[in-house]
Each structure stands twice: as C-alpha cells, then as structure tokens.
PDB file of C-alpha atoms and ligand atoms in Angstrom:
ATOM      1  CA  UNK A  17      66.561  14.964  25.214  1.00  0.00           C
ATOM      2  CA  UNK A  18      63.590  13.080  26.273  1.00  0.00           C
ATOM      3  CA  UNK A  19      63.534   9.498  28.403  1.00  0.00           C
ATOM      4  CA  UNK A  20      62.875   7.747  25.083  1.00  0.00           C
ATOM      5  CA  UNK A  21      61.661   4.037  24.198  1.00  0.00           C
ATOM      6  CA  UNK A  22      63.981   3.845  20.773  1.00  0.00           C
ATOM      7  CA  UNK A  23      63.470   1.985  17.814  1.00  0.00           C
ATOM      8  CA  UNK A  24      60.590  -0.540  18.366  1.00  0.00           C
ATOM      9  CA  UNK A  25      57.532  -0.809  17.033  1.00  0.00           C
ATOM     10  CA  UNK A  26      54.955  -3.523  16.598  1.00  0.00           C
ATOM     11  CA  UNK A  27      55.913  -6.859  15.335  1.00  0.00           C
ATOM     12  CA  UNK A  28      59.610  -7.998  13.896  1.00  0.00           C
ATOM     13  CA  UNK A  29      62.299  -5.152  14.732  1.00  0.00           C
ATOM     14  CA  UNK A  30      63.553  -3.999  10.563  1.00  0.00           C
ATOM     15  CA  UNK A  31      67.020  -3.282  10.867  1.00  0.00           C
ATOM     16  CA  UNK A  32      68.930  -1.484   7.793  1.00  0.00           C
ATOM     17  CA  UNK A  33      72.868  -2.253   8.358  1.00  0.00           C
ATOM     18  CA  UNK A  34      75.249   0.175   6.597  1.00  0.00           C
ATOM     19  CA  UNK A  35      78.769  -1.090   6.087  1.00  0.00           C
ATOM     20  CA  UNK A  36      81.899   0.084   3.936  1.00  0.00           C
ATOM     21  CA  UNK A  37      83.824  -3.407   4.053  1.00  0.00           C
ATOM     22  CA  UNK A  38      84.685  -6.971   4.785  1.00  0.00           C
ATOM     23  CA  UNK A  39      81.155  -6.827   6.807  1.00  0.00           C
ATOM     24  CA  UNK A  40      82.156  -9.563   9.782  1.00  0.00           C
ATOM     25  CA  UNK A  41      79.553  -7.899  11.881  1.00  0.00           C
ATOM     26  CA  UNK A  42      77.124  -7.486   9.250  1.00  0.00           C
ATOM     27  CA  UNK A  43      77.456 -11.642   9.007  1.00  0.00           C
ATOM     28  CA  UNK A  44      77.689 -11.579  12.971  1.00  0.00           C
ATOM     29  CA  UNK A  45      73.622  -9.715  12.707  1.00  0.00           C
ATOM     30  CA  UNK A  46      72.874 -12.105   9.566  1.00  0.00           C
ATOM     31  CA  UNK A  47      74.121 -15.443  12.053  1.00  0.00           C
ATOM     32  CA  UNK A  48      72.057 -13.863  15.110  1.00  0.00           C
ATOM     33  CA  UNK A  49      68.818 -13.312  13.050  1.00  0.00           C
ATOM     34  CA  UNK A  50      68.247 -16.106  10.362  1.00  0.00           C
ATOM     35  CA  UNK A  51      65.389 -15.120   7.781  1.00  0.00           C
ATOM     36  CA  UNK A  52      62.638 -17.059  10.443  1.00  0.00           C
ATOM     37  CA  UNK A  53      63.984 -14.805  13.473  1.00  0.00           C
ATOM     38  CA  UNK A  54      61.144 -13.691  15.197  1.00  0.00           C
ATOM     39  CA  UNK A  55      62.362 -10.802  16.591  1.00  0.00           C
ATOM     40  CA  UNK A  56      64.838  -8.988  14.039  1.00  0.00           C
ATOM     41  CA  UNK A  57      64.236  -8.777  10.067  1.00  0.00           C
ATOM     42  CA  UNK A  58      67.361  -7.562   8.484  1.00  0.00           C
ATOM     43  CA  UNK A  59      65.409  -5.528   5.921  1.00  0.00           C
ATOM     44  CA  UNK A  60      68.537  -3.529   3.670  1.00  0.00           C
ATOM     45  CA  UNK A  61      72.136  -3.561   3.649  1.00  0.00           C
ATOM     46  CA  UNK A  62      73.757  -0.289   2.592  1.00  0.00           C
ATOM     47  CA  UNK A  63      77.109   0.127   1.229  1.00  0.00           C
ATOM     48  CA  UNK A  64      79.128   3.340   0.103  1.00  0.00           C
ATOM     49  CA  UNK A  65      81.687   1.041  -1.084  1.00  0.00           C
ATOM     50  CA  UNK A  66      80.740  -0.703  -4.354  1.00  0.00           C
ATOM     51  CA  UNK A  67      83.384  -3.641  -3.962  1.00  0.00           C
ATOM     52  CA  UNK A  68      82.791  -4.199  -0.251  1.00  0.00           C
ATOM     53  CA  UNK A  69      82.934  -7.603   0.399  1.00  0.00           C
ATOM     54  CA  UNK A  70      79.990  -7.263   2.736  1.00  0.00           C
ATOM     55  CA  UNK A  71      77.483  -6.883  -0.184  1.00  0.00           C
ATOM     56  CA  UNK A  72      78.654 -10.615  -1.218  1.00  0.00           C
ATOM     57  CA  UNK A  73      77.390 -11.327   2.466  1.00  0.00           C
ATOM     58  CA  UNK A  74      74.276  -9.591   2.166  1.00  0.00           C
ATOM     59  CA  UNK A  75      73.620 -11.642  -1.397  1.00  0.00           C
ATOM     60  CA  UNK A  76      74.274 -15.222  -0.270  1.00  0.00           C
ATOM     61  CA  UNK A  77      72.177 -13.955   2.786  1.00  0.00           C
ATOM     62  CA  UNK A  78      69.587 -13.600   0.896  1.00  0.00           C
ATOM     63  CA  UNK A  79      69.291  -9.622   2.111  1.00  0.00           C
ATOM     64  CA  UNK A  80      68.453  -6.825  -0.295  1.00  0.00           C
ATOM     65  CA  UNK A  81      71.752  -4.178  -0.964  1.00  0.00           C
ATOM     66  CA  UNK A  82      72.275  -1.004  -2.530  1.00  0.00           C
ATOM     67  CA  UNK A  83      75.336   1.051  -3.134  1.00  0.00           C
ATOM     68  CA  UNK A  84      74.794   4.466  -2.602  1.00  0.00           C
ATOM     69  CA  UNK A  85      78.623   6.013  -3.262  1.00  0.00           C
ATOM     70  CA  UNK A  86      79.004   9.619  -1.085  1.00  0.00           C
ATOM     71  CA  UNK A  87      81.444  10.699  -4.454  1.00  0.00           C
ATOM     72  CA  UNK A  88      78.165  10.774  -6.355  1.00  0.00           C
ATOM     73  CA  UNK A  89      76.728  13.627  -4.628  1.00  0.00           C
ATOM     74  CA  UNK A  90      77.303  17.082  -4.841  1.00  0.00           C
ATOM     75  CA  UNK A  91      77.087  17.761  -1.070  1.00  0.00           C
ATOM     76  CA  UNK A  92      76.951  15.176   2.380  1.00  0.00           C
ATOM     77  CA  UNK A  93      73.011  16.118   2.808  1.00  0.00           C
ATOM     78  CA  UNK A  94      72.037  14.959  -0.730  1.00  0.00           C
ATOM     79  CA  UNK A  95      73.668  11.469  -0.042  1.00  0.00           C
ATOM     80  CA  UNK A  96      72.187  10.867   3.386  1.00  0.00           C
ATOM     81  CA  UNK A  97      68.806  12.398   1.621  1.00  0.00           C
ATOM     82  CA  UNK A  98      69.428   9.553  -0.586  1.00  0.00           C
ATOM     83  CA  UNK A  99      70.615   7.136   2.205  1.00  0.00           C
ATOM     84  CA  UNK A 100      67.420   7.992   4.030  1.00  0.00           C
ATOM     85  CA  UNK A 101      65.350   7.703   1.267  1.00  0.00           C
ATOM     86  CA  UNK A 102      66.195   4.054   0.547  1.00  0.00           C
ATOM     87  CA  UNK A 103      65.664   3.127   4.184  1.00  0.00           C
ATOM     88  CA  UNK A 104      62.590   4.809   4.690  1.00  0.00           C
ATOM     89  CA  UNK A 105      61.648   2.678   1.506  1.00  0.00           C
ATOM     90  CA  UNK A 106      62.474  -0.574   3.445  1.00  0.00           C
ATOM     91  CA  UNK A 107      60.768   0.565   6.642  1.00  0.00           C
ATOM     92  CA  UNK A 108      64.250   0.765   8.925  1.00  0.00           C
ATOM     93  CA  UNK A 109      63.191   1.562  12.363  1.00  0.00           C
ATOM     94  CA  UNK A 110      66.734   0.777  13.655  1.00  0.00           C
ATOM     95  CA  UNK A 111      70.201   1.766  11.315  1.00  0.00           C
ATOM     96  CA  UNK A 112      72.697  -0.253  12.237  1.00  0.00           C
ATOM     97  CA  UNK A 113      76.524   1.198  11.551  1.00  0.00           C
ATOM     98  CA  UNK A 114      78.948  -1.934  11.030  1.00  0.00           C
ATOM     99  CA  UNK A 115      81.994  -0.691   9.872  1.00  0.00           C
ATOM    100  CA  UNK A 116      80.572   2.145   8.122  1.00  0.00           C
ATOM    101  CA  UNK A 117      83.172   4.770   7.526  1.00  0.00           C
ATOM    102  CA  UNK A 118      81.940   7.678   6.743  1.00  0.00           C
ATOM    103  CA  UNK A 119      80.541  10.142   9.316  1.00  0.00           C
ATOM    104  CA  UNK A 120      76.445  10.965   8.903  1.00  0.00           C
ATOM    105  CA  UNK A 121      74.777  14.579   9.634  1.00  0.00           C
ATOM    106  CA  UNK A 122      72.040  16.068  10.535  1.00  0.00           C
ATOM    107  CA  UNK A 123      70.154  14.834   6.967  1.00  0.00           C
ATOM    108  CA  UNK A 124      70.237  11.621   8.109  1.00  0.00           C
ATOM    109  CA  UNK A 125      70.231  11.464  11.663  1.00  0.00           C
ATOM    110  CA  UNK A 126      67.209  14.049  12.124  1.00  0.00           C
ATOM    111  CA  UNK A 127      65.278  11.480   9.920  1.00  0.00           C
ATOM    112  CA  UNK A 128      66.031   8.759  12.300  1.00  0.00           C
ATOM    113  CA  UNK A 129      66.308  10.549  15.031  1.00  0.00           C
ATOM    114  CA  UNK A 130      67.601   7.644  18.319  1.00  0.00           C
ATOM    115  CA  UNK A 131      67.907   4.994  15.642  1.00  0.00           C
ATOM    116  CA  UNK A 132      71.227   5.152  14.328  1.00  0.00           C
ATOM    117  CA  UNK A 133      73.661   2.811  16.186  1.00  0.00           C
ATOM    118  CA  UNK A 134      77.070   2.234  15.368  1.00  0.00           C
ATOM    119  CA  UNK A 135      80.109  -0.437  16.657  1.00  0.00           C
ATOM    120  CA  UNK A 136      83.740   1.161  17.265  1.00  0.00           C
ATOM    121  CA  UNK A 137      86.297  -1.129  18.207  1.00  0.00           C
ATOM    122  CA  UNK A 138      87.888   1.166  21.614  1.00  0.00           C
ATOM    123  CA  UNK A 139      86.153   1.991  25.073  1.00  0.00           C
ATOM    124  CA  UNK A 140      84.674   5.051  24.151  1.00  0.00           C
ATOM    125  CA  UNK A 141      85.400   8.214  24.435  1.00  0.00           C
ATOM    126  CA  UNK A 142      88.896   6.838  24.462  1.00  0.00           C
ATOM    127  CA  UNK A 143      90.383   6.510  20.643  1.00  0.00           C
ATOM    128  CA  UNK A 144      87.891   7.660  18.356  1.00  0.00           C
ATOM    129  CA  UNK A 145      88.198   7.588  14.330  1.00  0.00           C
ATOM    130  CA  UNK A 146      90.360   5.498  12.415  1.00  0.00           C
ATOM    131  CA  UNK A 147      92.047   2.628  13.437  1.00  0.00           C
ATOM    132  CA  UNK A 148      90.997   2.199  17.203  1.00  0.00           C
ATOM    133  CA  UNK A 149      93.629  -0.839  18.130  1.00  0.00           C
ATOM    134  CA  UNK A 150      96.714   0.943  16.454  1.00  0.00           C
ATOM    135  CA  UNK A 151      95.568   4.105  18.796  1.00  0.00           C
ATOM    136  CA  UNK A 152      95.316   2.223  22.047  1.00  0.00           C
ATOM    137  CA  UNK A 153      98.813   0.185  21.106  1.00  0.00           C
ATOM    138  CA  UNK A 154     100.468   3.136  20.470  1.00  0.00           C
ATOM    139  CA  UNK A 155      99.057   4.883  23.278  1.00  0.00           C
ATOM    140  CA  UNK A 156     100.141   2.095  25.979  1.00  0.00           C
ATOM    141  CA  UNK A 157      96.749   1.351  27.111  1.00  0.00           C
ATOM    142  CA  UNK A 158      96.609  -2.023  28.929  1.00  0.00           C
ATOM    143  CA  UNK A 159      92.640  -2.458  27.880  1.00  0.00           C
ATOM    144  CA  UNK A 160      90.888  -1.971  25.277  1.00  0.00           C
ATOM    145  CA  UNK A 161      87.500  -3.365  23.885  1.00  0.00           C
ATOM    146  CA  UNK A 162      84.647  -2.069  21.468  1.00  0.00           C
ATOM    147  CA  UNK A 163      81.735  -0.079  22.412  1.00  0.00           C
ATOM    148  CA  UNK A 164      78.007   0.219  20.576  1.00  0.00           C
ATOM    149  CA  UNK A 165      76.468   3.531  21.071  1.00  0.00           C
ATOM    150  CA  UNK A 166      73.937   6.199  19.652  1.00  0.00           C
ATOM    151  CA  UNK A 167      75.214   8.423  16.529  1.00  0.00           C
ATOM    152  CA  UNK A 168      75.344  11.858  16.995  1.00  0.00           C
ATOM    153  CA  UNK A 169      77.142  13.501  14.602  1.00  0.00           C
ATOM    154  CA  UNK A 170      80.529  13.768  16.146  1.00  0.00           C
ATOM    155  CA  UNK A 171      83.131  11.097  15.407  1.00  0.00           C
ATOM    156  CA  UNK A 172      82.233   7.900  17.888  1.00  0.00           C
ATOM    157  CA  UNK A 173      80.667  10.436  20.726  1.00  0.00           C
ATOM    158  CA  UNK A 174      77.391   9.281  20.994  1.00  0.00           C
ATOM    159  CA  UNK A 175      75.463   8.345  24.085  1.00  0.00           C
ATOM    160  CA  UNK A 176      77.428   4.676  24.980  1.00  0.00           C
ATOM    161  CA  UNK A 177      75.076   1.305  24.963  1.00  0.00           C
ATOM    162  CA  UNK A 178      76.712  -1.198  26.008  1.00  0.00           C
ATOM    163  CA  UNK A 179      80.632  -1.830  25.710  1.00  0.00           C
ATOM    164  CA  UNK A 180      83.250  -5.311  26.368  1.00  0.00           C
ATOM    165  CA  UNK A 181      86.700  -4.982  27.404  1.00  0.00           C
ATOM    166  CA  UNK A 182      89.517  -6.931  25.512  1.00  0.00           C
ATOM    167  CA  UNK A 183      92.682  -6.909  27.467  1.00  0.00           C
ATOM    168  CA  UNK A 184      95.993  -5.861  25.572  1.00  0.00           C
ATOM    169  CA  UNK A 185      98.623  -8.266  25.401  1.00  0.00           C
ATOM    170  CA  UNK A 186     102.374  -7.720  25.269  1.00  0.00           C
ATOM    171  CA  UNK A 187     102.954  -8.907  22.292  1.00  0.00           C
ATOM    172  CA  UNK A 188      99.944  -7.924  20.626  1.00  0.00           C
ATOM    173  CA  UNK A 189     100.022  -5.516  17.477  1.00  0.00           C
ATOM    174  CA  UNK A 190      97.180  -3.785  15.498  1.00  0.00           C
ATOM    175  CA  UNK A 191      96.142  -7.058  13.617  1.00  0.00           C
ATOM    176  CA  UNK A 192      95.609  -9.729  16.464  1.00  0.00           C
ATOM    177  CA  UNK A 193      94.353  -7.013  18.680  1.00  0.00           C
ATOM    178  CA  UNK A 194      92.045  -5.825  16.005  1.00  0.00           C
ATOM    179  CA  UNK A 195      90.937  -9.235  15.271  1.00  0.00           C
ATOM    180  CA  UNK A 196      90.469  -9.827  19.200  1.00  0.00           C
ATOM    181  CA  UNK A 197      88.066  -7.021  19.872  1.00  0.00           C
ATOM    182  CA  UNK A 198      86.050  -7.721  16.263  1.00  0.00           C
ATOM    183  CA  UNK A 199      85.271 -11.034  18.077  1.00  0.00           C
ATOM    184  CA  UNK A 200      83.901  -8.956  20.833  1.00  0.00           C
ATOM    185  CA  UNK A 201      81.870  -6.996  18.508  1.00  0.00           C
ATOM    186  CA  UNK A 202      80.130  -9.809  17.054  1.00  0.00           C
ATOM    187  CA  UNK A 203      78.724 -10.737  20.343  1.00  0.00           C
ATOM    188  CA  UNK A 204      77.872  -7.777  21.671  1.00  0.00           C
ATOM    189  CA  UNK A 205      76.129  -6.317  18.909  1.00  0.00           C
ATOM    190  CA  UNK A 206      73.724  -8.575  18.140  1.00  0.00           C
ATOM    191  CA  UNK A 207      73.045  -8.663  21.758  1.00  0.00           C
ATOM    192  CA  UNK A 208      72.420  -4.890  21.507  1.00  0.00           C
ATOM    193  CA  UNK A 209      70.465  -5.315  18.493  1.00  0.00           C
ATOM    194  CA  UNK A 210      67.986  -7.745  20.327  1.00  0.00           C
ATOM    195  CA  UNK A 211      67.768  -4.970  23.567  1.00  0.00           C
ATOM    196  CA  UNK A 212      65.652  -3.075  20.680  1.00  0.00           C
ATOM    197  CA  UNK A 213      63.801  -5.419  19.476  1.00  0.00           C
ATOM    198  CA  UNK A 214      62.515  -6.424  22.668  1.00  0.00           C
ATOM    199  CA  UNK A 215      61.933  -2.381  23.672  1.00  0.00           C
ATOM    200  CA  UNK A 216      64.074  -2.004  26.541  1.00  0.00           C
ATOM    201  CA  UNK A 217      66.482   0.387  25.642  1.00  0.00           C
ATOM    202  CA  UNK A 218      65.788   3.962  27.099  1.00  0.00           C
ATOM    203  CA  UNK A 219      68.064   6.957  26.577  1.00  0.00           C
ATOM    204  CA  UNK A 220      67.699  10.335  28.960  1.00  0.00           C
ATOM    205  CA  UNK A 221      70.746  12.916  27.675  1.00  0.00           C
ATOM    206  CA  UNK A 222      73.951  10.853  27.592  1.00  0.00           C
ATOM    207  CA  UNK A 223      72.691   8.005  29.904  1.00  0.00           C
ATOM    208  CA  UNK A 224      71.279   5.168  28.439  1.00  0.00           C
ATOM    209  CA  UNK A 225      69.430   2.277  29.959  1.00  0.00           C
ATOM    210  CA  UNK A 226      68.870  -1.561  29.182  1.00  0.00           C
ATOM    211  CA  UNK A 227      65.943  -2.727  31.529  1.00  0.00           C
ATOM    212  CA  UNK A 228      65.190  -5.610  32.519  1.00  0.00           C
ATOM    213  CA  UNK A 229      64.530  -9.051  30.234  1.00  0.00           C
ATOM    214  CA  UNK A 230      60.434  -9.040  30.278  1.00  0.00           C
ATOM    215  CA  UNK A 231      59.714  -5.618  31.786  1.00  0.00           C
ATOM    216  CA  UNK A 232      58.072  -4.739  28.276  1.00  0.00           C
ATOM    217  CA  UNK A 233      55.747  -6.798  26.078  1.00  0.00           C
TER     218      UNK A 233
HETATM  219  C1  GAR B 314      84.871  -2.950  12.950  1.00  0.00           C
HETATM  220  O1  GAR B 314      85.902  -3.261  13.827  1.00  0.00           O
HETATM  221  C2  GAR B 314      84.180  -1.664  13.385  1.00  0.00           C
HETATM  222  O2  GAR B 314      84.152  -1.494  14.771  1.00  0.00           O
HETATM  223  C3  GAR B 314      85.073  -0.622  12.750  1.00  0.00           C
HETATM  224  O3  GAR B 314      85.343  -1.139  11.476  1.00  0.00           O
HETATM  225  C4  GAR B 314      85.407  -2.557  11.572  1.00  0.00           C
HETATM  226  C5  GAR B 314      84.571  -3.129  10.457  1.00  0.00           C
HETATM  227  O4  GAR B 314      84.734  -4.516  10.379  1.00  0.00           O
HETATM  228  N1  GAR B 314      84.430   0.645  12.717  1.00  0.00           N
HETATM  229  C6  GAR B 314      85.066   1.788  12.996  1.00  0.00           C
HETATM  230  O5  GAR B 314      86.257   1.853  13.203  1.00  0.00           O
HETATM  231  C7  GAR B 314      84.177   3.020  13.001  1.00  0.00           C
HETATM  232  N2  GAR B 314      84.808   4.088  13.703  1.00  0.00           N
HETATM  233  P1  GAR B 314      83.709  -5.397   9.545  1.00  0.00           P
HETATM  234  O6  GAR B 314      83.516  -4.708   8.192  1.00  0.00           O
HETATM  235  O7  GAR B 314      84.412  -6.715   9.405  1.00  0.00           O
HETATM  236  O8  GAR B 314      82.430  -5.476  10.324  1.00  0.00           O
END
C-alpha cells in the first residue's frame, strides 16, 4: 500500500454515512457539520435497516436517505454494487460507517478504495464484532474506549485512525459502559471526519498519520 493522501478533493469534503440504527453518531456528524459547514457536506445517509431510527435523523436533518436492505440481493457483491452505485451517484469521496452492521467486501471497498471509515466502540484489535462493552466487561479489562479506523474487509481490523480510552468502572455493566464510550465516539469522529476534509490524513500499510493543522491547503 502506497503513502496515500485519502479522501479529499477540491472544495467541501461529501461524506455518505451508512448506519443500521438509533444513528447517535450519524446526529453527532449532522451537529459537527450544519448544512453551511464549510468543510464537510453530508451528501447521503444509507441504511440497510428500513426502520432505523437514524433515517428519522437524516429527514429532520434535512439529508437525503435510502434503504438499500442486504435480504434483497441475491449475493453480498450485488448489494454493495448497489450500495456503491447510490454513492457514486451522490459523489461520496469519504463513507462513513456509524453503526453499520453488516460487514462490506471487496465490491464495495475496491470502489472506494481508502475511503471507507468505520467507529467500533473497543481499543482495537481488542474485542471486535458484536457488542464491544459486553466483551471487554466480561473479559475484565480495566479500559476500554472506541477506535475509528480504515475498512478492510475483516471484522474491525483495519488500519487504526485515531482511538479514546474510556476507563471501566466497577460497577459498570454493558449499558452505562456502552453509553460512556458512544459519548466518546461522538467526539472523536467528527474530529476524524474533519482530519479529511482538511487532507491530512496519510496511510503507509497499517500506519496511519494525522499531520499537522495547516501543513496542507
Ligand atoms: C456505536 O457504538 C458503534 O461504534 C457500534 O454501533 C453503535 C451504533 O450506535 N458499531 C459497531 O459495533 C460496529 N462493529 P449509533 O447507531 O447510535 O451511532
């Protein structure tokens, strides 16, 4: 893999967000960057889930949606063919994951290839998959935290971003540590989100790198 500027081109950074549920940090990207933000347009929100409560976000935000249901296709490539299509349609030059549960492939990722991000709510590579804060309870662990990084076809493996650390309490359980690191998320992804739009993330194999604020244009 090449040292790679990802995601930016010229003008406002179009960012497709593809969510399955409540959609807390698809409202955390719609709160960071209102319709006038200069440096992020959220262009499509993408659901597989036609009663996700995220699409309500997406409609009082003003945002276009479309649910494009994985059951509706005969195999995983037609519905990220059909996934891709509809943000190559919008003009996505950065696909934002936010609690979107279903694991993409080569269709899709080979069409955007270093511009699919996603949020998981552990320190990766520790507790990939399904529920993240029950994992690290159950396991013991006395952190845990959320972590944005590059999709790459395995399940939360990608090259790592950026990450926060939520400490686990002793009387914690999944819910209020769940709820704990989604706060986390919805500061940290955004902030990830502008790192693109300003051009200064870099990726070179599995090590990725945030220069400098006003290094680039
Ligand atoms: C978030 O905590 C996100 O990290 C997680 O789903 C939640 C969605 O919440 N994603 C994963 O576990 C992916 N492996 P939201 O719909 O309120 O944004």
């Amino acid at each position: 893999m090449l040292d790679e500027e990802c995601a930016r081109g010229p003008g406002r950074l179009r960012v497709a967000v593809l969510v399955s549920g409540n959609g807390t940090n698809l409202q955390a990207l719609i709160d960071a960057f209102p319709k006038d933000d200069p440096r992020v347009e959220l262009v499509v929100v993408v659901s597989n889930q036609a009663e996700a409560f995220a699409l309500e976000r997406a409609r009082r935000a003003g945002i276009g949606s479309r649910v494009i249901h994985h059951r509706d296709f005969a195999s995983r490539a037609e519905f990220e063919d059909a996934l891709a299509l509809v943000l190559r349609e919008r003009g996505a030059q950065l696909v934002v994951l936010a609690g979107f549960m279903r694991l993409l492939g080569a269709t899709l990722l080979d069409a955007f290839p270093q511009r699919v991000i996603n949020v998981h709510p552990a320190l990766c590579p520790a507790f990939p998959g399904l529920d993240a804060p029950r994992q690290a309870l159950e396991h013991g662990a006395r952190l845990s935290g959320c972590t944005v990084h590059f999709v790459d076809g395995g399940t939360d493996t990608g090259p790592i971003i950026a990450q926060s650390v939520v400490p686990i309490a002793p009387d914690d359980d999944a819910t209020s540590l769940g709820d704990r690191i989604r706060r986390a998320e919805h500061a940290l992804l955004p902030l990830v989100v502008s790192w693109f739009s300003e051009g200064r993330v870099r990726v070179t194999g599995r090590r990725v790198s945030v220069l400098p604020a006003h290094t680039t244009r």
